[in-house]
Short mmCIF file of N, CA and C in Angstrom, two decimals:
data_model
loop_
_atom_site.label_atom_id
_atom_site.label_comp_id
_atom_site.label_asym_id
_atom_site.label_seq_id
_atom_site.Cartn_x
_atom_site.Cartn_y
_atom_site.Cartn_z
N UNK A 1 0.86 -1.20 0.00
CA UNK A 1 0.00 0.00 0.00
C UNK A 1 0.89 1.24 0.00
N UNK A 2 0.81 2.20 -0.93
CA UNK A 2 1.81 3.43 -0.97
C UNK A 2 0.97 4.43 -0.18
N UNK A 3 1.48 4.86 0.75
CA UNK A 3 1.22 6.28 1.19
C UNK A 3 2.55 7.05 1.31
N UNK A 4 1.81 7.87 1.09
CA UNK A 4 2.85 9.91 1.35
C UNK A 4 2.13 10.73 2.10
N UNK A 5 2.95 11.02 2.63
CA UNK A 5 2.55 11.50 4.51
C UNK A 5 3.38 12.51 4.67
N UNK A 6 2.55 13.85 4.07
CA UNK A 6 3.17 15.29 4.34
C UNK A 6 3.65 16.06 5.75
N UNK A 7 4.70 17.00 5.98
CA UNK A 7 4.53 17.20 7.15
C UNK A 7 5.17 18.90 6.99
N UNK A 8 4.89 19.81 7.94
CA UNK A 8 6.49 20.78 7.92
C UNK A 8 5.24 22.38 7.58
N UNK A 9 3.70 22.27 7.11
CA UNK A 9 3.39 23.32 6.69
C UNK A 9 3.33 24.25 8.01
N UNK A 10 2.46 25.16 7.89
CA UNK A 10 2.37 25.98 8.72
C UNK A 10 2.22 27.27 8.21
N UNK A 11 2.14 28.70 9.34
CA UNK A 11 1.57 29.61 8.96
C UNK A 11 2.74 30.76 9.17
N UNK A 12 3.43 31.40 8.08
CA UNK A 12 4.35 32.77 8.51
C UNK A 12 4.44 33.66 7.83
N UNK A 13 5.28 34.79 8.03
CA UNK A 13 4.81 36.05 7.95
C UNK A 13 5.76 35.84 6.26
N UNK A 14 5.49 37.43 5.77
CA UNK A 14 5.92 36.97 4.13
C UNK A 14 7.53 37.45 4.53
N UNK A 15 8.56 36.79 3.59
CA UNK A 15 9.94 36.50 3.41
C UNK A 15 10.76 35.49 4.55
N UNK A 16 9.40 35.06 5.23
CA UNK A 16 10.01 33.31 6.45
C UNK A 16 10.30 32.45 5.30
N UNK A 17 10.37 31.42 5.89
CA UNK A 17 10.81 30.45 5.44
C UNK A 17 10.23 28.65 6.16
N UNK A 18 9.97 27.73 5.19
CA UNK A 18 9.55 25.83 6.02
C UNK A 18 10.17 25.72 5.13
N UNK A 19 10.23 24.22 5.73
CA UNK A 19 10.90 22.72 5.06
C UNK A 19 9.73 21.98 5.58
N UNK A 20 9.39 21.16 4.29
CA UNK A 20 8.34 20.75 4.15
C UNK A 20 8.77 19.35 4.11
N UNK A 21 8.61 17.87 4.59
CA UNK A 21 8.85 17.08 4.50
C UNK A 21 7.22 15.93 3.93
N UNK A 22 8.33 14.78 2.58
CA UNK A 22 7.32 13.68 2.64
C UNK A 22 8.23 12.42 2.70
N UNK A 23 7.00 12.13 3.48
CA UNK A 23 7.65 10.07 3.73
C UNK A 23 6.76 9.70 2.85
N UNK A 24 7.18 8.63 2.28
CA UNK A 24 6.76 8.16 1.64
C UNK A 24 6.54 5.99 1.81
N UNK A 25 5.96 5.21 2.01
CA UNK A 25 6.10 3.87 2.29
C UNK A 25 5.45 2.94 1.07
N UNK A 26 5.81 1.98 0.98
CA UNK A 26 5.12 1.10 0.20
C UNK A 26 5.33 0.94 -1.43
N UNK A 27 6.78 1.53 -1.74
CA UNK A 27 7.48 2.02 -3.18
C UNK A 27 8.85 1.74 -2.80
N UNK A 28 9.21 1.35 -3.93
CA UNK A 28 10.78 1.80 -3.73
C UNK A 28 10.87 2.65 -4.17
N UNK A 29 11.26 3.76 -2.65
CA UNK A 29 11.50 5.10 -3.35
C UNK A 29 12.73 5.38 -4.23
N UNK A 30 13.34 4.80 -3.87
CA UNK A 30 15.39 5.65 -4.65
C UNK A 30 14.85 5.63 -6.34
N UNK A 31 13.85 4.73 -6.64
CA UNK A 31 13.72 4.40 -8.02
C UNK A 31 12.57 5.17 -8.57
N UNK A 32 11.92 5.98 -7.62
CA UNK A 32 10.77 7.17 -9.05
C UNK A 32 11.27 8.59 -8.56
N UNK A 33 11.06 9.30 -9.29
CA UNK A 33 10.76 10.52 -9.52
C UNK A 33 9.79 11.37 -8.16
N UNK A 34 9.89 12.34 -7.41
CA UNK A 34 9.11 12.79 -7.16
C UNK A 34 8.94 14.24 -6.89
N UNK A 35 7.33 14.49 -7.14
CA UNK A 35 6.94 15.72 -7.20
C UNK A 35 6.62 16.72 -5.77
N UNK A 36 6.73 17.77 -5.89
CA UNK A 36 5.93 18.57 -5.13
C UNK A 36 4.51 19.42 -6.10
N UNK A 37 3.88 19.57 -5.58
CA UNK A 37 2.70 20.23 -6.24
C UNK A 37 1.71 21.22 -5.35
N UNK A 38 1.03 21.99 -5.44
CA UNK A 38 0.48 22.74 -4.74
C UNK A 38 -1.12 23.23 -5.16
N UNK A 39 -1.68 23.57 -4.51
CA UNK A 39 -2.96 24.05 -4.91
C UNK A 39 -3.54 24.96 -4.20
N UNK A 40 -4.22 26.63 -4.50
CA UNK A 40 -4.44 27.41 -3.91
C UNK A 40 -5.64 27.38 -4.12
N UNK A 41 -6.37 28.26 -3.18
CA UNK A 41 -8.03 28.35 -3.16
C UNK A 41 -8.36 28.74 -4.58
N UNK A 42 -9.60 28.28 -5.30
CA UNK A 42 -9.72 28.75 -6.38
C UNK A 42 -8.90 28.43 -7.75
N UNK A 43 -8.12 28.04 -7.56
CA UNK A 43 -6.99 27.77 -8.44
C UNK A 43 -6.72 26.08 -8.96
N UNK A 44 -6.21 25.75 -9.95
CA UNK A 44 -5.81 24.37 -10.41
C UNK A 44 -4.24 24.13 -9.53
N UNK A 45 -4.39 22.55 -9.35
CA UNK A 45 -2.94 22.61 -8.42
C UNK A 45 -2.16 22.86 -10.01
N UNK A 46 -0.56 22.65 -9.07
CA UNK A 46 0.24 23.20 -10.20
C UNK A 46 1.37 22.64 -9.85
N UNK A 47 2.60 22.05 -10.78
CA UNK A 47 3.73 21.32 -10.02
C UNK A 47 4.53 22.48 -9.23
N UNK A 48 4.87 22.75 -8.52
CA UNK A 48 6.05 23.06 -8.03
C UNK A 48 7.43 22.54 -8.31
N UNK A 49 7.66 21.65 -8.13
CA UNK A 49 9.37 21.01 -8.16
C UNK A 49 9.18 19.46 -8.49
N UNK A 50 10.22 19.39 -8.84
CA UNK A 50 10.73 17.36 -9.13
C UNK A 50 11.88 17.27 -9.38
N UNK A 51 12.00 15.54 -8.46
CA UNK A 51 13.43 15.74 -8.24
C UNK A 51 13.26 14.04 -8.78
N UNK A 52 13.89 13.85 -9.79
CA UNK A 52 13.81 12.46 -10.45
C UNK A 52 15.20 11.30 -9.44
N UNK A 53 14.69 10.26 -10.22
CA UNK A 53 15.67 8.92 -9.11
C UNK A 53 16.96 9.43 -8.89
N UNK A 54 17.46 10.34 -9.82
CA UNK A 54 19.35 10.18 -10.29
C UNK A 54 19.34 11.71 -9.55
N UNK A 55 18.23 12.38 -8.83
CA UNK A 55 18.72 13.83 -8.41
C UNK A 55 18.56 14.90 -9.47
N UNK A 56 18.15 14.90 -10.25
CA UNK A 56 17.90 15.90 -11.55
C UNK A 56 16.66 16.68 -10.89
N UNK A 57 16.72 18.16 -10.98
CA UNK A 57 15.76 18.94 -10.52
C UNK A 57 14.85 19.64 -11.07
N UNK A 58 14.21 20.25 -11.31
CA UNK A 58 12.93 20.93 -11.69
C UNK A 58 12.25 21.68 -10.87
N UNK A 59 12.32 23.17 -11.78
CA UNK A 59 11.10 23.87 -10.52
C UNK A 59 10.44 24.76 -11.62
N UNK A 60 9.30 25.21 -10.93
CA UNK A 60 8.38 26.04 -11.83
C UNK A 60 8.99 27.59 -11.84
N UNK A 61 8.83 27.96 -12.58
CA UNK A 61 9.45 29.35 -12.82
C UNK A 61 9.33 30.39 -11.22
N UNK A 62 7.88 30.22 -10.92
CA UNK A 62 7.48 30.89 -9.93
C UNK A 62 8.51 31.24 -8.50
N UNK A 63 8.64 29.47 -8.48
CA UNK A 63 9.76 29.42 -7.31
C UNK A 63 11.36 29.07 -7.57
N UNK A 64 11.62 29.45 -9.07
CA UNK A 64 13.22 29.21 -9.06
C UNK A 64 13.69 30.14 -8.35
N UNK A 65 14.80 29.85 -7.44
CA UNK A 65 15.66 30.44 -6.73
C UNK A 65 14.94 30.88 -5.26
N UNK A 66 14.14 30.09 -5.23
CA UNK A 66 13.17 30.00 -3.83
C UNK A 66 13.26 29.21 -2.99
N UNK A 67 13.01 27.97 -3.90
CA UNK A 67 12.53 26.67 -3.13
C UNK A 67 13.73 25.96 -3.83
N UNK A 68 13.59 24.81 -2.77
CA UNK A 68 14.91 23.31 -3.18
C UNK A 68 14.24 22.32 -2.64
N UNK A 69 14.45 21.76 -3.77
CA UNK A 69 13.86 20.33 -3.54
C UNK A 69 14.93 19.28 -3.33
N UNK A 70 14.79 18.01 -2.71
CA UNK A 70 15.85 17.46 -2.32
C UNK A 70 15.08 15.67 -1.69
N UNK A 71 16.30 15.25 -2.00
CA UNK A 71 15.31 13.35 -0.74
C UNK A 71 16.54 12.96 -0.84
N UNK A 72 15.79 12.11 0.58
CA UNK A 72 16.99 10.94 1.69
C UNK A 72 16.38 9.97 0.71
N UNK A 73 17.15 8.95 0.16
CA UNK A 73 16.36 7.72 -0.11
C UNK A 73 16.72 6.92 0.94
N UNK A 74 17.82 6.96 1.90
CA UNK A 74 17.97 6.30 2.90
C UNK A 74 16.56 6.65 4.21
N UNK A 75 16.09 7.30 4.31
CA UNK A 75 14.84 8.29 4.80
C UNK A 75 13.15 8.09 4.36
N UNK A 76 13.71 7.43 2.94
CA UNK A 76 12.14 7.21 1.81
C UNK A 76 11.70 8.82 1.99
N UNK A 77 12.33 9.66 2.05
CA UNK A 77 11.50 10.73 2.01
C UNK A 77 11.79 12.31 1.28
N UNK A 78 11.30 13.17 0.55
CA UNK A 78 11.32 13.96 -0.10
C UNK A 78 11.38 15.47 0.52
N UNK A 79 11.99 16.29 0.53
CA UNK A 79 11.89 17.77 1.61
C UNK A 79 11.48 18.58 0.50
N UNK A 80 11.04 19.63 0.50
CA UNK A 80 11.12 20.75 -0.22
C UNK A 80 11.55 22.18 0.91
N UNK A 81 12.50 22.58 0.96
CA UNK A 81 12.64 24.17 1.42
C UNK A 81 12.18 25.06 0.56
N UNK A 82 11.69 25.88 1.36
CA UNK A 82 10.69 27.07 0.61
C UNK A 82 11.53 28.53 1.62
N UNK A 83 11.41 29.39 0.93
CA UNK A 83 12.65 30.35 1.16
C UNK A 83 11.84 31.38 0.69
N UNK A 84 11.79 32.86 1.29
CA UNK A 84 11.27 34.24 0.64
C UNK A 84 10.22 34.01 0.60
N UNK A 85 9.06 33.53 1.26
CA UNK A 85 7.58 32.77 1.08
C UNK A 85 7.20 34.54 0.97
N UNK A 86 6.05 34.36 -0.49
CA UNK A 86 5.20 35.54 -0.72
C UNK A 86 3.84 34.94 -0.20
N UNK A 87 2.60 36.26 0.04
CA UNK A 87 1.55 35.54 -0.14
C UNK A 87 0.89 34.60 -1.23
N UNK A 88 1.57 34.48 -2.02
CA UNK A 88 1.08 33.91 -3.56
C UNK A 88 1.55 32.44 -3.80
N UNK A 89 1.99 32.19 -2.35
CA UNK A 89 2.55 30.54 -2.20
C UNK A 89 1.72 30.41 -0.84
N UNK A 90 0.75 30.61 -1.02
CA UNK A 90 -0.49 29.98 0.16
C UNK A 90 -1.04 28.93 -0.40
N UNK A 91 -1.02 28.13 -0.17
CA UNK A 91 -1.47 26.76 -1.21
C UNK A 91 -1.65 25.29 -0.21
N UNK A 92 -1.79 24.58 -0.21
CA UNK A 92 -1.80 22.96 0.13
C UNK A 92 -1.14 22.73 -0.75
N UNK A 93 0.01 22.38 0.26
CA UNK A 93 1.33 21.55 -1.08
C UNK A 93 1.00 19.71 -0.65
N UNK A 94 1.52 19.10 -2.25
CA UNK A 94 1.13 17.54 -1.80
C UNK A 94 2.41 17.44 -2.69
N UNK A 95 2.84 15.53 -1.57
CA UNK A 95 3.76 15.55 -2.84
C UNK A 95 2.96 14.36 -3.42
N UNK A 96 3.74 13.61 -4.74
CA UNK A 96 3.25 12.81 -5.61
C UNK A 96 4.43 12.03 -6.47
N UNK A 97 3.81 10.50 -6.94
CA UNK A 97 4.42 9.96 -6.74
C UNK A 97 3.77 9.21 -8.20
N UNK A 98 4.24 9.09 -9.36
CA UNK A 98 3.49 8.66 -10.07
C UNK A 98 4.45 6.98 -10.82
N UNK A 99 3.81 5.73 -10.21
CA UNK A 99 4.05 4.71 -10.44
C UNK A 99 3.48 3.90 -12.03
N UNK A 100 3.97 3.20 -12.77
CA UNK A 100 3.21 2.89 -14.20
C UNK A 100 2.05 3.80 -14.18
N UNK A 101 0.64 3.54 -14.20
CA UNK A 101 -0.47 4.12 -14.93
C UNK A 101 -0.90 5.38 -13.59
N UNK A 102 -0.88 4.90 -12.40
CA UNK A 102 -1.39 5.35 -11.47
C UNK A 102 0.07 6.43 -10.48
N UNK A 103 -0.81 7.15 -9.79
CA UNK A 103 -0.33 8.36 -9.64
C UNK A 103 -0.74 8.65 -8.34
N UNK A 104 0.10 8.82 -6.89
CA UNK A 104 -0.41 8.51 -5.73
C UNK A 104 0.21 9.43 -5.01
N UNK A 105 -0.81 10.34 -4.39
CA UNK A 105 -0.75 11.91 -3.77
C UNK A 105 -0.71 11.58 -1.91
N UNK A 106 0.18 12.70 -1.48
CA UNK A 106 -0.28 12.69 -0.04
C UNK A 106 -2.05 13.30 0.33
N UNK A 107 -2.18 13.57 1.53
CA UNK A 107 -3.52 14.30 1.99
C UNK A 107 -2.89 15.94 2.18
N UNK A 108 -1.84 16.43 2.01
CA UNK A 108 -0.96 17.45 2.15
C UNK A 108 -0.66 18.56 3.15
N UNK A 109 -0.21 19.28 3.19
CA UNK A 109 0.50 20.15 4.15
C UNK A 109 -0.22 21.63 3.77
N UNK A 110 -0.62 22.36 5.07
CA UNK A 110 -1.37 23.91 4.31
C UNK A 110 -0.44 24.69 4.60
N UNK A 111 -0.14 25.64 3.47
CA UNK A 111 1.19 26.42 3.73
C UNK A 111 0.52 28.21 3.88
N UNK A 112 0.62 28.58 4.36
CA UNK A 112 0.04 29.77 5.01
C UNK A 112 0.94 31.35 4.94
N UNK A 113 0.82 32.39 4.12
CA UNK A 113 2.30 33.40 4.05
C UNK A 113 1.39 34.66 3.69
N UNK A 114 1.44 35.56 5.42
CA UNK A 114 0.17 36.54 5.34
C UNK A 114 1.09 37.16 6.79
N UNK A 115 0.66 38.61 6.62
CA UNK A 115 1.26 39.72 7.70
C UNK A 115 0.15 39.79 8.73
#
């Protein structure tokens, strides 16, 4: 059974900073790819970052030079640091995990960035 089990959100003022952590069980993780993704009120989620098996990175324009994405595979688990948080990264971040056909999300983390 795969679950991803977000942790790390929370609520701070704009230019703080989280580290957002996912565990992940029931995969071998060292061997997929994984995402961060986010979704704001009103809005379609949207990827944030990916960090494939071999460490190769990806981020959305929004948060280059913001956020870092990163995983323990010794850990099974995926971090994202988020850095300079604007209000415009208020979102439920999930991470994700997409195995052959199917594609398997945490319940996610609410990330909160308001004065």
């Amino acid at each position: 059974q795969v679950q991803l089990v977000e942790s790390g959100g929370g609520s701070v003022q704009p230019g703080g900073s989280l580290r957002l952590s996912c565990a992940a069980s029931g995969i071998t993780f060292s061997a997929n790819a994984m995402c961060w993704y986010r979704q704001a009120p009103g809005l379609q989620r949207e990827l944030v970052a990916r960090i494939s098996s071999g460490g190769v990175t990806y981020y959305a324009d929004p948060v280059k030079g913001r956020f870092t994405i990163s995983r323990d595979n010794a850990k099974n688990t995926v971090y994202l640091q988020i850095n300079s948080l604007k209000p415009e990264d208020t979102a439920v971040y999930t991470c994700r995990v997409r195995i052959g056909a199917y594609t398997y999300s945490g319940q996610g983390t609410q990330v909160t960035v308001s004065s």
